PDB file of C-alpha atoms in Angstrom:
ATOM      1  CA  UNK J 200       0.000   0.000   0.000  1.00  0.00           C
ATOM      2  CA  UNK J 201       1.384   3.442  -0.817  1.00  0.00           C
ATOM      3  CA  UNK J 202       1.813   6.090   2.028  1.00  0.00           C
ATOM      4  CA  UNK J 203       2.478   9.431   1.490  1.00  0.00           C
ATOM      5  CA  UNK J 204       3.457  11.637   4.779  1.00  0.00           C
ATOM      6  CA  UNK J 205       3.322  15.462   4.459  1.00  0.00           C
ATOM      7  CA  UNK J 206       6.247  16.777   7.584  1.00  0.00           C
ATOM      8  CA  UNK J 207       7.132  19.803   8.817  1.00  0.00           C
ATOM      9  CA  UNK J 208      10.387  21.265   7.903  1.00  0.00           C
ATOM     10  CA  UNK J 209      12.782  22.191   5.244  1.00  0.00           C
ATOM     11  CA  UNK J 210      11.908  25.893   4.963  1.00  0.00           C
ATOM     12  CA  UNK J 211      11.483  27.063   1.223  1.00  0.00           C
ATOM     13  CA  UNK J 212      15.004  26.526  -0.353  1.00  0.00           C
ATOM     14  CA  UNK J 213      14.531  23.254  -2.917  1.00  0.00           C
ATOM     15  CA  UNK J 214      17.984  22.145  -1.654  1.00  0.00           C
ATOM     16  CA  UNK J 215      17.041  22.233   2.038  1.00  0.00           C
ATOM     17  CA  UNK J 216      13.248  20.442   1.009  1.00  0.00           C
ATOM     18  CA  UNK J 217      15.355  17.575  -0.738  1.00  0.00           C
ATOM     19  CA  UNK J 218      17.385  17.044   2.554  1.00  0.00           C
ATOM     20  CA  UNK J 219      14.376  17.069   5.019  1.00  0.00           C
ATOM     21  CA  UNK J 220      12.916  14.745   2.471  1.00  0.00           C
ATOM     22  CA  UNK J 221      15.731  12.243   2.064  1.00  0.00           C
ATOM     23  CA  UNK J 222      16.522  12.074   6.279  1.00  0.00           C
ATOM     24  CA  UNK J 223      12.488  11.473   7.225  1.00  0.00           C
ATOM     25  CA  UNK J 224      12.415   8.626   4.224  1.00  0.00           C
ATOM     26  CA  UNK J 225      15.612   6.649   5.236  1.00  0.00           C
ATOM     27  CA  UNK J 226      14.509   6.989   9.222  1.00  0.00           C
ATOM     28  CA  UNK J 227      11.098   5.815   8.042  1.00  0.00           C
ATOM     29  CA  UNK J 228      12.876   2.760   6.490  1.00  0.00           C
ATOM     30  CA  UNK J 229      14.036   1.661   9.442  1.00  0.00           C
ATOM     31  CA  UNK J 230      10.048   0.800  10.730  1.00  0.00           C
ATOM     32  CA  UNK J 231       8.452  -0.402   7.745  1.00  0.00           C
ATOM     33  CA  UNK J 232       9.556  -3.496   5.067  1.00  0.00           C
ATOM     34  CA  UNK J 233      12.165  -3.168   2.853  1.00  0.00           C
ATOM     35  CA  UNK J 234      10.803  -1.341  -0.536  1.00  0.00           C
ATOM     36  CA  UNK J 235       8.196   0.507   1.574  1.00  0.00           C
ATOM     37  CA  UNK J 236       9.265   3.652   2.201  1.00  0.00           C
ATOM     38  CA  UNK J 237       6.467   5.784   2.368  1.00  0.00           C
ATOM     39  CA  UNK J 238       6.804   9.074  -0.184  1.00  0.00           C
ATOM     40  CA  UNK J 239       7.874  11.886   1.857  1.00  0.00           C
ATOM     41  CA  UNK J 240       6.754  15.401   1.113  1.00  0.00           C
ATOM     42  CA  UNK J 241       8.380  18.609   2.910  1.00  0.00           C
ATOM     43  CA  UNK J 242       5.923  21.290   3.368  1.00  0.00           C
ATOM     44  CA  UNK J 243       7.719  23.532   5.110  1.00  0.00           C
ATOM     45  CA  UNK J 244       6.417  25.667   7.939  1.00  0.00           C
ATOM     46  CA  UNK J 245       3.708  24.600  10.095  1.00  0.00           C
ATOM     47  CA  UNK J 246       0.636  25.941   8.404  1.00  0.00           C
ATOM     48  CA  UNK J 247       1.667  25.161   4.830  1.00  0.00           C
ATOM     49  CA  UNK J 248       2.132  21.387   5.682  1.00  0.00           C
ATOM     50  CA  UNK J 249      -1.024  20.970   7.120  1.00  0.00           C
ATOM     51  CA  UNK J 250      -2.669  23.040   4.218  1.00  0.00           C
ATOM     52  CA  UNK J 251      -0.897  20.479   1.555  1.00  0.00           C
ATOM     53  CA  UNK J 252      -1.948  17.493   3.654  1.00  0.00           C
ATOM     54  CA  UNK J 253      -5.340  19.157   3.554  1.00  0.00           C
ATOM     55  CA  UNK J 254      -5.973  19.725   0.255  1.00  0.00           C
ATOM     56  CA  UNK J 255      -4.424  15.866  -0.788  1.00  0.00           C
ATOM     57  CA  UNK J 256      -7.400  14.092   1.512  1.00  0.00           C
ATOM     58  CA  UNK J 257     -10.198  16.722   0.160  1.00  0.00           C
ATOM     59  CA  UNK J 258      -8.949  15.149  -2.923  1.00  0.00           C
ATOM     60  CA  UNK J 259     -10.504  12.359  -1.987  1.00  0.00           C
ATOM     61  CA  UNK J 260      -7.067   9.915  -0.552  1.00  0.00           C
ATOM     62  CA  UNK J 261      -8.088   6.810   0.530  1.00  0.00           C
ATOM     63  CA  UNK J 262      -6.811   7.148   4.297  1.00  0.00           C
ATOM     64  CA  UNK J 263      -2.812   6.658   3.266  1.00  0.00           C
ATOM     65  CA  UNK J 264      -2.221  10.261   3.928  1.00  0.00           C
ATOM     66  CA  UNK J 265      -0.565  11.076   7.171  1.00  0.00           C
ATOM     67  CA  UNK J 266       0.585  14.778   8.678  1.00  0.00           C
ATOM     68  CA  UNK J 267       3.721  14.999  10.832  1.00  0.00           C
ATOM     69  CA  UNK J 268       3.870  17.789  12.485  1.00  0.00           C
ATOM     70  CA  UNK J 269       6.001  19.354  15.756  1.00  0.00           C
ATOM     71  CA  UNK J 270       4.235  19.839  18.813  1.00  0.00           C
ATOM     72  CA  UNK J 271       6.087  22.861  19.976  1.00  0.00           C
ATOM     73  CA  UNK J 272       5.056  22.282  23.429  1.00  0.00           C
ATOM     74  CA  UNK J 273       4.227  20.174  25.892  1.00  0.00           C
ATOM     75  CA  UNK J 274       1.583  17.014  25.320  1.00  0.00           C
ATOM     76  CA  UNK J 275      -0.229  15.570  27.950  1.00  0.00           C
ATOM     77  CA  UNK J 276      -0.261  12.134  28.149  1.00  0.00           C
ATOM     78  CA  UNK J 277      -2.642  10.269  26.202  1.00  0.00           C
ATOM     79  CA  UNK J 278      -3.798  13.891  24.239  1.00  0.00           C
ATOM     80  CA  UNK J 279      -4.997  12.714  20.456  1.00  0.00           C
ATOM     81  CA  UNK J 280      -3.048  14.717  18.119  1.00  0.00           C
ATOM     82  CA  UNK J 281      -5.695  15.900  16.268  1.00  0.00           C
ATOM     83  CA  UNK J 282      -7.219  17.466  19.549  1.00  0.00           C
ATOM     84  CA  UNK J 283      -4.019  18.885  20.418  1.00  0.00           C
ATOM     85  CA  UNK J 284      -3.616  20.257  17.346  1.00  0.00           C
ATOM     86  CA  UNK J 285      -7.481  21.770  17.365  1.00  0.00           C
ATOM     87  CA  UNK J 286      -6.646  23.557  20.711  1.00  0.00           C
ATOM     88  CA  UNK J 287      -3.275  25.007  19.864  1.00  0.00           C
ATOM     89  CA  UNK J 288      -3.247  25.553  16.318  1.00  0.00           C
ATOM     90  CA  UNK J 289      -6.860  26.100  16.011  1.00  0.00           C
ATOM     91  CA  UNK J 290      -6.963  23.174  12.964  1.00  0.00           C
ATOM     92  CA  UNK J 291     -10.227  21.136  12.158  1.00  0.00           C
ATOM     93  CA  UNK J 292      -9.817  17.365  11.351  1.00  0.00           C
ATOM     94  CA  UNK J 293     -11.015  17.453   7.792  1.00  0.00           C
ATOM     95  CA  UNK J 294     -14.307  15.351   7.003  1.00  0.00           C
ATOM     96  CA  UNK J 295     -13.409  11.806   6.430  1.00  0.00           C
ATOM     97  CA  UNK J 296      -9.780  11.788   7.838  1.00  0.00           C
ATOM     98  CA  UNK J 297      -9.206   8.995  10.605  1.00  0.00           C
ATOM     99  CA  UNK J 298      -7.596   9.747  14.219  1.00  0.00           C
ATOM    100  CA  UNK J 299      -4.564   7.607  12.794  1.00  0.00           C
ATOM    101  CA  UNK J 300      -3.751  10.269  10.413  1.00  0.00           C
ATOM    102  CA  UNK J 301      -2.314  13.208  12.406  1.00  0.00           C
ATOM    103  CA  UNK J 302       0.997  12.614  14.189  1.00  0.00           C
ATOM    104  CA  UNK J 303       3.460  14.814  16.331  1.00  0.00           C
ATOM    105  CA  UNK J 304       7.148  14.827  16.961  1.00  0.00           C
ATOM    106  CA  UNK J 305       6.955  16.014  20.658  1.00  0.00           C
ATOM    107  CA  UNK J 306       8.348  18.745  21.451  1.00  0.00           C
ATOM    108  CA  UNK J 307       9.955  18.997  18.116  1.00  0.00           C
ATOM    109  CA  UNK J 308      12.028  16.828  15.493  1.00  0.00           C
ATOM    110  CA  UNK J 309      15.446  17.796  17.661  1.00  0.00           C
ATOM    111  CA  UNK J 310      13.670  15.830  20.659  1.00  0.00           C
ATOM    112  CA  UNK J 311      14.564  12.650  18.275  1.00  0.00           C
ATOM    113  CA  UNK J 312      17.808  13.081  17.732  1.00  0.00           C
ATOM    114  CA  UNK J 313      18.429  13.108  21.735  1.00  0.00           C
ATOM    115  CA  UNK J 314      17.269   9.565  21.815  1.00  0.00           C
ATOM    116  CA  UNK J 315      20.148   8.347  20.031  1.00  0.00           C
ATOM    117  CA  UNK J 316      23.565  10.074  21.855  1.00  0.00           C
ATOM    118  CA  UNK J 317      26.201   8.156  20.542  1.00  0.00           C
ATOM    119  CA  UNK J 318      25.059   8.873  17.084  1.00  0.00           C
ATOM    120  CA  UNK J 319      25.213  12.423  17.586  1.00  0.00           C
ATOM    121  CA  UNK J 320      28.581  11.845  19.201  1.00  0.00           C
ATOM    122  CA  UNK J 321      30.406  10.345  16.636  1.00  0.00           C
ATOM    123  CA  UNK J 322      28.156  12.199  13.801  1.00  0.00           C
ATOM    124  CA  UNK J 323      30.286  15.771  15.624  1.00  0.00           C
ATOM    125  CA  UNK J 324      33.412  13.495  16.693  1.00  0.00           C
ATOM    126  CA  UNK J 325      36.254  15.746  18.784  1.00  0.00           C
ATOM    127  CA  UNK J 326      35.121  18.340  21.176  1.00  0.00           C
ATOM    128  CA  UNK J 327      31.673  17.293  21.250  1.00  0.00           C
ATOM    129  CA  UNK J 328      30.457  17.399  24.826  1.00  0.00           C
ATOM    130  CA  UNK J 329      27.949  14.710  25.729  1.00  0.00           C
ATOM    131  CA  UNK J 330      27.047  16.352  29.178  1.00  0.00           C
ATOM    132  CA  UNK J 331      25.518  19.140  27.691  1.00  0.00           C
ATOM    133  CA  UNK J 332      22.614  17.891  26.093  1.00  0.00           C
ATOM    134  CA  UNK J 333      19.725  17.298  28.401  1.00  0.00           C
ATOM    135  CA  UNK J 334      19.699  14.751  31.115  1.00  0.00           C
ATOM    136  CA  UNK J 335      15.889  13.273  31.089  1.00  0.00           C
ATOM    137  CA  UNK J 336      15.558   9.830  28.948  1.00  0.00           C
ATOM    138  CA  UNK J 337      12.060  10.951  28.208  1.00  0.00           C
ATOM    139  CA  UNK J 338      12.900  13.217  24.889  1.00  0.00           C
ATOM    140  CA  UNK J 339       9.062  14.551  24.793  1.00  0.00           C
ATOM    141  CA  UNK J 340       9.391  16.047  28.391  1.00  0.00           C
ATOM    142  CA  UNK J 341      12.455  17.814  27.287  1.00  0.00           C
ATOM    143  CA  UNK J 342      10.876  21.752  26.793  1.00  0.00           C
ATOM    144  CA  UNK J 343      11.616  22.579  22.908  1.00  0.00           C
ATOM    145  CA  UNK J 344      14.211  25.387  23.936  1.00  0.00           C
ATOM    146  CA  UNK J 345      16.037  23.206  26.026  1.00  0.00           C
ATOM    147  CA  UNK J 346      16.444  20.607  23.375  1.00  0.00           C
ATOM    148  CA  UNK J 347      17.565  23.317  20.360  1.00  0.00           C
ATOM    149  CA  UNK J 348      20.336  24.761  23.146  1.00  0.00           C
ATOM    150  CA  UNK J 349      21.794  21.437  24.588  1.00  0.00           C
ATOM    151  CA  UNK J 350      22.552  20.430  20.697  1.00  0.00           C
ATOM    152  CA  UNK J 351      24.025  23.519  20.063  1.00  0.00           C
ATOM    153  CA  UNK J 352      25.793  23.907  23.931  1.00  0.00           C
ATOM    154  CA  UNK J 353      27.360  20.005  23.009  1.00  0.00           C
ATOM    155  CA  UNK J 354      28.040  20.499  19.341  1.00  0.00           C
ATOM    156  CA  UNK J 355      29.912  23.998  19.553  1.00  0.00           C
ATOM    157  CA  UNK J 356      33.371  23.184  19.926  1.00  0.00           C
ATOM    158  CA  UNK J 357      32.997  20.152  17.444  1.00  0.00           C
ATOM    159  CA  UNK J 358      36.210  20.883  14.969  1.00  0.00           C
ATOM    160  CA  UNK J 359      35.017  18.879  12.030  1.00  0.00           C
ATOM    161  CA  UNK J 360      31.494  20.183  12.225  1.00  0.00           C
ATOM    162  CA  UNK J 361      31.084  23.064  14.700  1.00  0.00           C
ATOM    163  CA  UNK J 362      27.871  24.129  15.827  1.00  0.00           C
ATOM    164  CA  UNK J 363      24.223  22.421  15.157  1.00  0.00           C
ATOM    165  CA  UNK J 364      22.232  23.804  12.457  1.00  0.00           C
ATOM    166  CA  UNK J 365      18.832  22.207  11.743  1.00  0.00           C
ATOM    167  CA  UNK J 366      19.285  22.599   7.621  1.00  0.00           C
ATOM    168  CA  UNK J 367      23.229  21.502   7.520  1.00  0.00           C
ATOM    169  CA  UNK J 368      22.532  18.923  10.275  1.00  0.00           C
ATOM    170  CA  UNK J 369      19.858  18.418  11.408  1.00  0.00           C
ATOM    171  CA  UNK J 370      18.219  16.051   8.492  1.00  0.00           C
ATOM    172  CA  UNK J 371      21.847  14.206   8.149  1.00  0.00           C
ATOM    173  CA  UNK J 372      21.652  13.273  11.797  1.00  0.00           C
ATOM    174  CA  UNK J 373      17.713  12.026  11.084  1.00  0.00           C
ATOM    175  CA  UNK J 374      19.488   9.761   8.774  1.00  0.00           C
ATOM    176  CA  UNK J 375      21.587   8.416  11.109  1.00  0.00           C
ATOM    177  CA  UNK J 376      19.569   7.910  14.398  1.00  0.00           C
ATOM    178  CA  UNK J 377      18.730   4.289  15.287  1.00  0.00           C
ATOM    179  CA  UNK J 378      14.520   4.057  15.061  1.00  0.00           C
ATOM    180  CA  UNK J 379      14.370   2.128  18.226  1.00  0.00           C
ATOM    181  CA  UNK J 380      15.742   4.325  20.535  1.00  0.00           C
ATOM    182  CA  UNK J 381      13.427   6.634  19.256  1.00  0.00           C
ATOM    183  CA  UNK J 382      10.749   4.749  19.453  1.00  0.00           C
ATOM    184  CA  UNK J 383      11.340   3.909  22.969  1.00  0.00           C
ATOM    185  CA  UNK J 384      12.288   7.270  23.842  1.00  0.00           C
ATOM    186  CA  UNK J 385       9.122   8.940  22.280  1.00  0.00           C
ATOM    187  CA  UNK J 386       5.483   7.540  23.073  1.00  0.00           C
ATOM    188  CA  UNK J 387       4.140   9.659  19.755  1.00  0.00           C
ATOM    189  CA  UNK J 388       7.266   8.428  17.589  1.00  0.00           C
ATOM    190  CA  UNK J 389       5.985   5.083  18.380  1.00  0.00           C
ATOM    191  CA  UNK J 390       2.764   5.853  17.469  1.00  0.00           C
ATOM    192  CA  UNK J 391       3.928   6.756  14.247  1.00  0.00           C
ATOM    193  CA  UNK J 392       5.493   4.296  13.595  1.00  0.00           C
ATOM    194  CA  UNK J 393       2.982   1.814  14.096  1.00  0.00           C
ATOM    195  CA  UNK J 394       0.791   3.075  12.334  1.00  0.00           C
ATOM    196  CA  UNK J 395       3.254   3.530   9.103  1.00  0.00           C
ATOM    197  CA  UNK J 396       4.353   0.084   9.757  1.00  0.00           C
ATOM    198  CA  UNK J 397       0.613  -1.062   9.683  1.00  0.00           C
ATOM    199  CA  UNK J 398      -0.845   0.781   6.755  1.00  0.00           C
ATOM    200  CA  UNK J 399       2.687   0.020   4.447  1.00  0.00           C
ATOM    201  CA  UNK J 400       2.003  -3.608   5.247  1.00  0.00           C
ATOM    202  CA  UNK J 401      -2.050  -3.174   4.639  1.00  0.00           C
ATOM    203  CA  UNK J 402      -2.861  -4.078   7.990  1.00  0.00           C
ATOM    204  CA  UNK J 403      -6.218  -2.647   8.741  1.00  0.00           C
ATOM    205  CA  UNK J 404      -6.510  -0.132  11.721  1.00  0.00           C
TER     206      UNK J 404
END
């Protein structure tokens, strides 16, 4: 079954849309079979990726289209996305789309990339400084400003790389990261991921 997932990110450069595209697809084909990859599409800021995602299910999509969005805050536990996203963002789940269909990277994609520390450490090599990043093993509990300084507090003194930048490392590092640590690091990554392993595999909901 083909899946197509409209994410957040990339800004509006085509070279920095191709590189959000290509880290979400390989991390994506860690969780579903081999030749499954769903088709990524980079929309950008916030409101333009939901607005694509919008506009591909009034098109009439047959339930394969999913929106991956950041949170940019705090979730509680158990909170379905799409009433998150209702209260904070003010969006409507459009007629016909399924709960299953809106996802969140909590409190933002960055929050993934601290599940996986030794990736990130030999990713920056010399002078990167583990202790900096944040302490808690629960990546979603981490507040969003805390996670974008504690990559750039570890990675600044990096010599081969210096310090993080979402476009020139971010998506690299997304390419790297090992999907289970994620997953068990993130209760809405692993969400996700279920539910892209499911509908790649045609597994009903």
């Amino acid at each position: 079954m083909s899946v197509r997932i409209y994410v957040e990110g990339g800004g509006d450069q085509r070279a920095t849309l191709a590189k959000c595209r290509e880290g979400f697809r390989t991390f994506f084909g860690q969780v579903v079979p081999e030749g499954r990859s769903p088709r990524v599409i980079a929309g950008g800021g916030k409101g333009e990726t939901f607005d694509a995602f919008r506009t591909a299910v009034t098109a009439g999509d047959d339930g394969t289209v999913l929106l991956l969005v950041d949170s940019d805050g705090d979730v509680a536990a158990g909170t379905e996305p799409w009433v998150f996203l209702h209260g904070r963002n003010g969006w409507d789940r459009p007629p016909g789309v399924h709960a299953d269909q809106a996802h969140l990277m909590v409190q933002c994609m960055e929050a993934w990339l601290l599940a996986d520390r030794e990736t990130l450490e030999g990713f920056y090599g010399q002078g990167f400084v583990m202790g900096a990043l944040p302490a808690n093993p629960n990546v979603e509990q981490v507040p969003k400003v805390q996670v974008e300084e504690g990559l750039r507090n570890a990675s600044r003194h990096a010599r081969t790389k210096g310090e993080y930048h979402k476009t020139r490392h971010g998506f690299d590092l997304l390419a790297r990261i090992d999907a289970r640590k994620v997953r068990r690091a993130s209760r809405y990554a692993e969400r996700l991921c279920d539910v892209l392993h499911r509908k790649t595999v045609g597994i009903p909901g």
